[in-house]
Amino acid sequence: MKVLVPVKRVIDYNVKPRVKMDGSGVDLANVKMSMNPFDEIAVEEAIRLKEKGVATEIVAVSIGEAKAQETLRTALAMGADRAILIVSETEVEPLGVAKLLAKVVAEEAPGLVILGKQAIDDDSNQTGQMLAALTGRPQGTFASKVEVEGDTVKVTREVDGGLETVSLKTPAIITTDLRLNEPRYASLPNIMKAKSKPLAQKTPADYGVDVTPRLKTLKVSEPPKRQAGIKVADVDELAAKLKALGVAA
Amino acid sequence: MDFRITEDRAALVDSVRDYLAGVHGVERLRALDADGSARSDELRQGLTEMGLRGLLVPEAQGGLGLSLVDAALIAVELGRAAVAEPLVDGAFVAVPLLIAAGGQEALLGAIATGDAQVALQHPVNGWVADFDGATHLIADRDGRLLLDAASARGVALDSVDPLRRLNAPVAAKGDDIGASDALLDHAALFAAAQGVGLAEAMLAQATDYAKVRTQFGQPIGSFQAVKHHLASAAVAIEFARPLLLRAALALEQGLASAPVHVSHAKLAAADLAWSVGEAAIQVHGAMGYTYEVDLHFWMKRAWALAGAWGDRAFHLARIDAAVIGGSLPIGPAHSFA
C-alpha cells in the first residue's frame, strides 16, 4: 500500500511569533522554520506502517514556497521514499491545498493519506476534511491510534467525550492528533542519504488548480496581555471576588 | 569568499541540536549525576544511531566522512547540551589520528558502530578521561603516539565536573601511529568547540532568567547593569566562533600555522566559557551558585575544559612563541591577509 503524507513548512513551535508592525501578518524574517509538528507525527506513522510491512512506499508532498524543499528533505531523512513539492510563492488556503492534494491523490492512488489534523501557523483544521470530501474517501480525524487490517483501517479518535473508534475502508484519509506517536529524530546518515532521494517539483498550474486566495486577512494582532493574579485570604473573599467579576452568581 | 555556513551544514548541526535538546536536557544531566555512573547505555546507543560516532570515519568504513569543520560545529552542540559521554575524545579526536596513521580500517569501523571506544593520554593532562569502558588507548610517549588495547587502568581521580570520569595515566605502549602534536591540536580544537557551546548555553540560561526575574516591578534584564553583562557575553561569543572555525579549517588543511590557530581558539573559548559562566552566575544572583540552579552543570564543565588539553598559560606560550619567534607574523600586512 502506498501512503501519501502531506507536510507543511511552518514557524518552529519553539519560536515566539511576532506580529508585523502593520498588523498584516506574522513576521517570518529570519525565523526558524520547521515541519508542522502534527505532520511529523503523520510521517512517523507512515514509517511505522512501512516497518510493519503494511506500507510499501511513502510519498511526502508539500505545497508552498521553494524553501519547503527543506521540510521535504526532513521527511525523506525520517524515512519517506520520495517527495513532491508543489511550488507556490503565494499563500495557498486550505481549500486550495485540498484541491491540489486531491489531484496528487488521483495521480498517485495511495491507499492511505495521513496528514496532520492542523498546521500550527493558521490552526485551520480543514485540509484533511476537505480532501476527504473532494476525493470521496472515508476519513478518520484526530487519530490517536491507527490499525490496518487488510483493506480496513481502524482509527481511534480523540473526541471531547473520550475516545471513539471508527473503521474505514481503504483508500482513506487520516488526520493525526498529538498522542498518535512520538516522531523519531532524523539521524545524520539518513539526512545525508535523503539528499539523493527523488524530489519532484511541480506548480499548481501543472495540476490545473486555481489557488488564488478567496479570503483576505484584515488584521493580525497579539493576544491581550494577561493581567497579574491577586491573592485572596479565604474562600469567602474568593467567592466575593468571583461574584464581583460576574463569573459566579 | 563566502564565509557563511552552508545550508546543508547548518541542517546537520540543527538536527544534532534538536536531537540533543530532546534527549539530553537538564533532566538527563540531573539523572546521570544522581545515578553516580554518569553514563547511560540508552544515551550511548542513541548517539551511535544518530551517526555521531562515525562523523569523521570515512564512508568506506561505515562513517559519514565529514570534515573537521563539521565536527567542530557539532562539538559546539555537544557543549551546548553539556554531553558528558566519551564521544568527543573517542570519535572526534581519535579518528583523524587513526586515519592519518593508516591501516586502522577495522578500528575505524568499530568506532562508527560504537563497538570500540578510544581513550586518550597526553602529558599535558594529568589524567585520562573515560578509561573505563575504553577498548583502546592512544598515549603519548616521548612525542610519539602509541596505540594499544586498553588494559591496565590507573586509579580513579576526582573531577570538578561530576559527569567526567577520570583515571590516572598509565605507562604508554603499543604501535607507533604518529607524532603526538596532532593529538594535542585535535583535542584542544574540540575542547574549544565545546567551550563555545557551553558559553552559548549559559548565556541563553542567563537571558531567559533575566526576562522572568523581576525587581522593582520590572524584569532584571531591563536594567543596564544586567543587560550589559549579557551583551558583552554575546559579543565575546561572536568573536570566539570565527577563531574556532579558522582553527578547524587550518587543521583540516594541514597548515603549518594550525597549532597556533588552535591555541588561539582554545584560549579564546576557555576564557569565553569561564567569563560567560561568571556573568550568568551574577545574573542569577546568589542562587546562581547553588546545586538547585541548572547552571552549575555547564559552569563545572567550563572549569574542567579550561585546564584540559593545555591550560591558559600553555596556549598563551604557544602563541607567544609563534609571534615572537616570527613564524606567525602579525600586523597590517599579515593579520588579515
GROMACS .gro file of N, CA and C in nm, chain B residues 136-221:
model
  258
  385HIS      N    1   4.044   0.082   2.358
  385HIS     CA    2   4.179   0.115   2.311
  385HIS      C    3   4.230   0.242   2.380
  386LEU      N    4   4.360   0.252   2.383
  386LEU     CA    5   4.422   0.373   2.439
  386LEU      C    6   4.525   0.426   2.340
  387ILE      N    7   4.513   0.556   2.311
  387ILE     CA    8   4.619   0.623   2.234
  387ILE      C    9   4.694   0.709   2.335
  388ALA      N   10   4.825   0.682   2.352
  388ALA     CA   11   4.901   0.752   2.456
  388ALA      C   12   5.030   0.807   2.399
  389ASP      N   13   5.069   0.921   2.451
  389ASP     CA   14   5.195   0.983   2.410
  389ASP      C   15   5.313   0.918   2.485
  390ARG      N   16   5.421   0.893   2.411
  390ARG     CA   17   5.547   0.860   2.477
  390ARG      C   18   5.658   0.927   2.399
  391ASP      N   19   5.724   1.020   2.464
  391ASP     CA   20   5.836   1.093   2.403
  391ASP      C   21   5.799   1.156   2.268
  392GLY      N   22   5.681   1.214   2.264
  392GLY     CA   23   5.641   1.285   2.142
  392GLY      C   24   5.583   1.198   2.033
  393ARG      N   25   5.572   1.068   2.059
  393ARG     CA   26   5.509   0.977   1.961
  393ARG      C   27   5.381   0.921   2.019
  394LEU      N   28   5.286   0.887   1.933
  394LEU     CA   29   5.160   0.829   1.980
  394LEU      C   30   5.164   0.678   1.966
  395LEU      N   31   5.127   0.610   2.074
  395LEU     CA   32   5.124   0.464   2.073
  395LEU      C   33   4.980   0.417   2.090
  396LEU      N   34   4.940   0.323   2.007
  396LEU     CA   35   4.804   0.269   2.013
  396LEU      C   36   4.809   0.127   2.068
  397ASP      N   37   4.727   0.102   2.168
  397ASP     CA   38   4.724  -0.031   2.228
  397ASP      C   39   4.582  -0.060   2.277
  398ALA      N   40   4.556  -0.187   2.305
  398ALA     CA   41   4.429  -0.221   2.369
  398ALA      C   42   4.431  -0.162   2.510
  399ALA      N   43   4.317  -0.112   2.555
  399ALA     CA   44   4.311  -0.053   2.689
  399ALA      C   45   4.303  -0.169   2.789
  400SER      N   46   4.406  -0.182   2.870
  400SER     CA   47   4.405  -0.293   2.967
  400SER      C   48   4.415  -0.236   3.108
  401ALA      N   49   4.535  -0.228   3.161
  401ALA     CA   50   4.551  -0.178   3.300
  401ALA      C   51   4.510  -0.031   3.307
  402ARG      N   52   4.422   0.001   3.399
  402ARG     CA   53   4.377   0.139   3.414
  402ARG      C   54   4.438   0.201   3.539
  403GLY      N   55   4.466   0.330   3.532
  403GLY     CA   56   4.517   0.399   3.650
  403GLY      C   57   4.406   0.417   3.752
  404VAL      N   58   4.443   0.461   3.872
  404VAL     CA   59   4.342   0.478   3.977
  404VAL      C   60   4.244   0.589   3.937
  405ALA      N   61   4.122   0.576   3.987
  405ALA     CA   62   4.019   0.676   3.957
  405ALA      C   63   4.053   0.809   4.024
  406LEU      N   64   4.026   0.918   3.954
  406LEU     CA   65   4.053   1.052   4.007
  406LEU      C   66   3.923   1.131   4.013
  407ASP      N   67   3.920   1.230   4.100
  407ASP     CA   68   3.803   1.318   4.108
  407ASP      C   69   3.815   1.429   4.005
  408SER      N   70   3.698   1.479   3.963
  408SER     CA   71   3.697   1.594   3.872
  408SER      C   72   3.603   1.698   3.930
  409VAL      N   73   3.630   1.823   3.899
  409VAL     CA   74   3.539   1.931   3.941
  409VAL      C   75   3.401   1.910   3.876
  410ASP      N   76   3.402   1.846   3.761
  410ASP     CA   77   3.278   1.817   3.687
  410ASP      C   78   3.231   1.677   3.724
  411PRO      N   79   3.118   1.664   3.793
  411PRO     CA   80   3.074   1.531   3.838
  411PRO      C   81   3.042   1.434   3.726
  412LEU      N   82   3.025   1.486   3.604
  412LEU     CA   83   2.990   1.397   3.493
  412LEU      C   84   3.112   1.353   3.412
  413ARG      N   85   3.230   1.396   3.453
  413ARG     CA   86   3.352   1.346   3.387
  413ARG      C   87   3.406   1.230   3.468
  414ARG      N   88   3.460   1.131   3.401
  414ARG     CA   89   3.519   1.017   3.471
  414ARG      C   90   3.666   1.010   3.434
  415LEU      N   91   3.751   1.027   3.535
  415LEU     CA   92   3.895   1.037   3.508
  415LEU      C   93   3.973   0.925   3.579
  416ASN      N   94   4.081   0.885   3.515
  416ASN     CA   95   4.174   0.791   3.576
  416ASN      C   96   4.315   0.848   3.564
  417ALA      N   97   4.404   0.799   3.651
  417ALA     CA   98   4.544   0.839   3.641
  417ALA      C   99   4.605   0.777   3.516
  418PRO      N  100   4.706   0.844   3.456
  418PRO     CA  101   4.771   0.789   3.336
  418PRO      C  102   4.842   0.657   3.367
  419VAL      N  103   4.865   0.581   3.258
  419VAL     CA  104   4.938   0.455   3.271
  419VAL      C  105   5.060   0.459   3.179
  420ALA      N  106   5.146   0.359   3.190
  420ALA     CA  107   5.265   0.353   3.103
  420ALA      C  108   5.219   0.331   2.958
  421ALA      N  109   5.270   0.415   2.869
  421ALA     CA  110   5.229   0.405   2.729
  421ALA      C  111   5.302   0.290   2.660
  422LYS      N  112   5.226   0.216   2.578
  422LYS     CA  113   5.288   0.109   2.498
  422LYS      C  114   5.200   0.084   2.374
  423GLY      N  115   5.252   0.007   2.281
  423GLY     CA  116   5.173  -0.027   2.163
  423GLY      C  117   5.240   0.017   2.034
  424ASP      N  118   5.158   0.021   1.928
  424ASP     CA  119   5.211   0.054   1.794
  424ASP      C  120   5.221   0.204   1.776
  425ASP      N  121   5.330   0.245   1.713
  425ASP     CA  122   5.353   0.387   1.685
  425ASP      C  123   5.259   0.431   1.572
  426ILE      N  124   5.174   0.530   1.598
  426ILE     CA  125   5.082   0.575   1.492
  426ILE      C  126   5.104   0.722   1.454
  427GLY      N  127   5.213   0.782   1.500
  427GLY     CA  128   5.241   0.918   1.455
  427GLY      C  129   5.286   1.011   1.566
  428ALA      N  130   5.305   1.139   1.528
  428ALA     CA  131   5.353   1.239   1.623
  428ALA      C  132   5.241   1.282   1.716
  429SER      N  133   5.276   1.309   1.842
  429SER     CA  134   5.171   1.336   1.940
  429SER      C  135   5.118   1.479   1.933
  430ASP      N  136   5.185   1.567   1.859
  430ASP     CA  137   5.133   1.704   1.846
  430ASP      C  138   4.993   1.703   1.786
  431ALA      N  139   4.970   1.609   1.694
  431ALA     CA  140   4.837   1.602   1.629
  431ALA      C  141   4.729   1.574   1.731
  432LEU      N  142   4.759   1.490   1.829
  432LEU     CA  143   4.662   1.459   1.935
  432LEU      C  144   4.627   1.586   2.012
  433LEU      N  145   4.730   1.657   2.052
  433LEU     CA  146   4.708   1.778   2.132
  433LEU      C  147   4.626   1.880   2.052
  434ASP      N  148   4.661   1.899   1.926
  434ASP     CA  149   4.592   2.001   1.846
  434ASP      C  150   4.445   1.965   1.823
  435HIS      N  151   4.419   1.839   1.788
  435HIS     CA  152   4.280   1.799   1.765
  435HIS      C  153   4.199   1.806   1.894
  436ALA      N  154   4.257   1.760   2.003
  436ALA     CA  155   4.183   1.760   2.130
  436ALA      C  156   4.156   1.903   2.178
  437ALA      N  157   4.256   1.991   2.162
  437ALA     CA  158   4.237   2.131   2.203
  437ALA      C  159   4.130   2.198   2.117
  438LEU      N  160   4.130   2.164   1.988
  438LEU     CA  161   4.028   2.221   1.898
  438LEU      C  162   3.887   2.185   1.947
  439PHE      N  163   3.867   2.058   1.978
  439PHE     CA  164   3.731   2.017   2.017
  439PHE      C  165   3.696   2.062   2.160
  440ALA      N  166   3.797   2.082   2.243
  440ALA     CA  167   3.770   2.140   2.375
  440ALA      C  168   3.722   2.285   2.356
  441ALA      N  169   3.786   2.354   2.260
  441ALA     CA  170   3.746   2.492   2.230
  441ALA      C  171   3.602   2.495   2.178
  442ALA      N  172   3.570   2.401   2.090
  442ALA     CA  173   3.435   2.397   2.033
  442ALA      C  174   3.331   2.378   2.144
  443GLN      N  175   3.360   2.288   2.235
  443GLN     CA  176   3.265   2.266   2.345
  443GLN      C  177   3.255   2.392   2.432
  444GLY      N  178   3.367   2.461   2.447
  444GLY     CA  179   3.365   2.585   2.527
  444GLY      C  180   3.270   2.688   2.468
  445VAL      N  181   3.270   2.700   2.336
  445VAL     CA  182   3.178   2.795   2.271
  445VAL      C  183   3.033   2.753   2.297
  446GLY      N  184   3.007   2.623   2.285
  446GLY     CA  185   2.871   2.574   2.309
  446GLY      C  186   2.828   2.594   2.454
  447LEU      N  187   2.920   2.571   2.545
  447LEU     CA  188   2.888   2.592   2.687
  447LEU      C  189   2.853   2.739   2.712
  448ALA      N  190   2.932   2.828   2.652
  448ALA     CA  191   2.908   2.971   2.671
  448ALA      C  192   2.771   3.009   2.616
  449GLU      N  193   2.737   2.957   2.497
  449GLU     CA  194   2.608   2.991   2.437
  449GLU      C  195   2.493   2.941   2.526
  450ALA      N  196   2.511   2.821   2.581
  450ALA     CA  197   2.405   2.766   2.667
  450ALA      C  198   2.390   2.849   2.795
  451MET      N  199   2.502   2.888   2.854
  451MET     CA  200   2.494   2.966   2.979
  451MET      C  201   2.437   3.105   2.953
  452LEU      N  202   2.471   3.163   2.838
  452LEU     CA  203   2.415   3.294   2.805
  452LEU      C  204   2.263   3.282   2.787
  453ALA      N  205   2.220   3.174   2.720
  453ALA     CA  206   2.076   3.154   2.699
  453ALA      C  207   2.003   3.139   2.833
  454GLN      N  208   2.064   3.065   2.925
  454GLN     CA  209   2.000   3.046   3.056
  454GLN      C  210   1.992   3.179   3.133
  455ALA      N  211   2.101   3.254   3.126
  455ALA     CA  212   2.102   3.383   3.198
  455ALA      C  213   2.000   3.480   3.136
  456THR      N  214   1.992   3.479   3.003
  456THR     CA  215   1.899   3.569   2.935
  456THR      C  216   1.754   3.532   2.968
  457ASP      N  217   1.726   3.402   2.965
  457ASP     CA  218   1.590   3.358   2.999
  457ASP      C  219   1.553   3.400   3.140
  458TYR      N  220   1.650   3.384   3.231
  458TYR     CA  221   1.623   3.420   3.370
  458TYR      C  222   1.602   3.571   3.384
  459ALA      N  223   1.684   3.647   3.312
  459ALA     CA  224   1.673   3.794   3.321
  459ALA      C  225   1.539   3.845   3.269
  460LYS      N  226   1.473   3.764   3.186
  460LYS     CA  227   1.343   3.806   3.133
  460LYS      C  228   1.230   3.780   3.232
  461VAL      N  229   1.248   3.682   3.319
  461VAL     CA  230   1.136   3.647   3.408
  461VAL      C  231   1.156   3.692   3.552
  462ARG      N  232   1.280   3.714   3.594
  462ARG     CA  233   1.305   3.759   3.732
  462ARG      C  234   1.279   3.909   3.738
  463THR      N  235   1.184   3.947   3.822
  463THR     CA  236   1.151   4.089   3.830
  463THR      C  237   1.203   4.151   3.960
  464GLN      N  238   1.238   4.274   3.951
  464GLN     CA  239   1.282   4.351   4.067
  464GLN      C  240   1.236   4.495   4.042
  465PHE      N  241   1.189   4.560   4.144
  465PHE     CA  242   1.134   4.696   4.130
  465PHE      C  243   1.025   4.699   4.022
  466GLY      N  244   0.951   4.590   4.011
  466GLY     CA  245   0.837   4.587   3.920
  466GLY      C  246   0.869   4.563   3.775
  467GLN      N  247   0.993   4.531   3.741
  467GLN     CA  248   1.024   4.504   3.600
  467GLN      C  249   1.131   4.395   3.589
  468PRO      N  250   1.137   4.328   3.473
  468PRO     CA  251   1.238   4.221   3.457
  468PRO      C  252   1.379   4.277   3.477
  469ILE      N  253   1.465   4.198   3.543
  469ILE     CA  254   1.600   4.250   3.570
  469ILE      C  255   1.679   4.270   3.440
  470GLY      N  256   1.636   4.203   3.332
  470GLY     CA  257   1.703   4.222   3.203
  470GLY      C  258   1.687   4.362   3.148
   0.00000   0.00000   0.00000
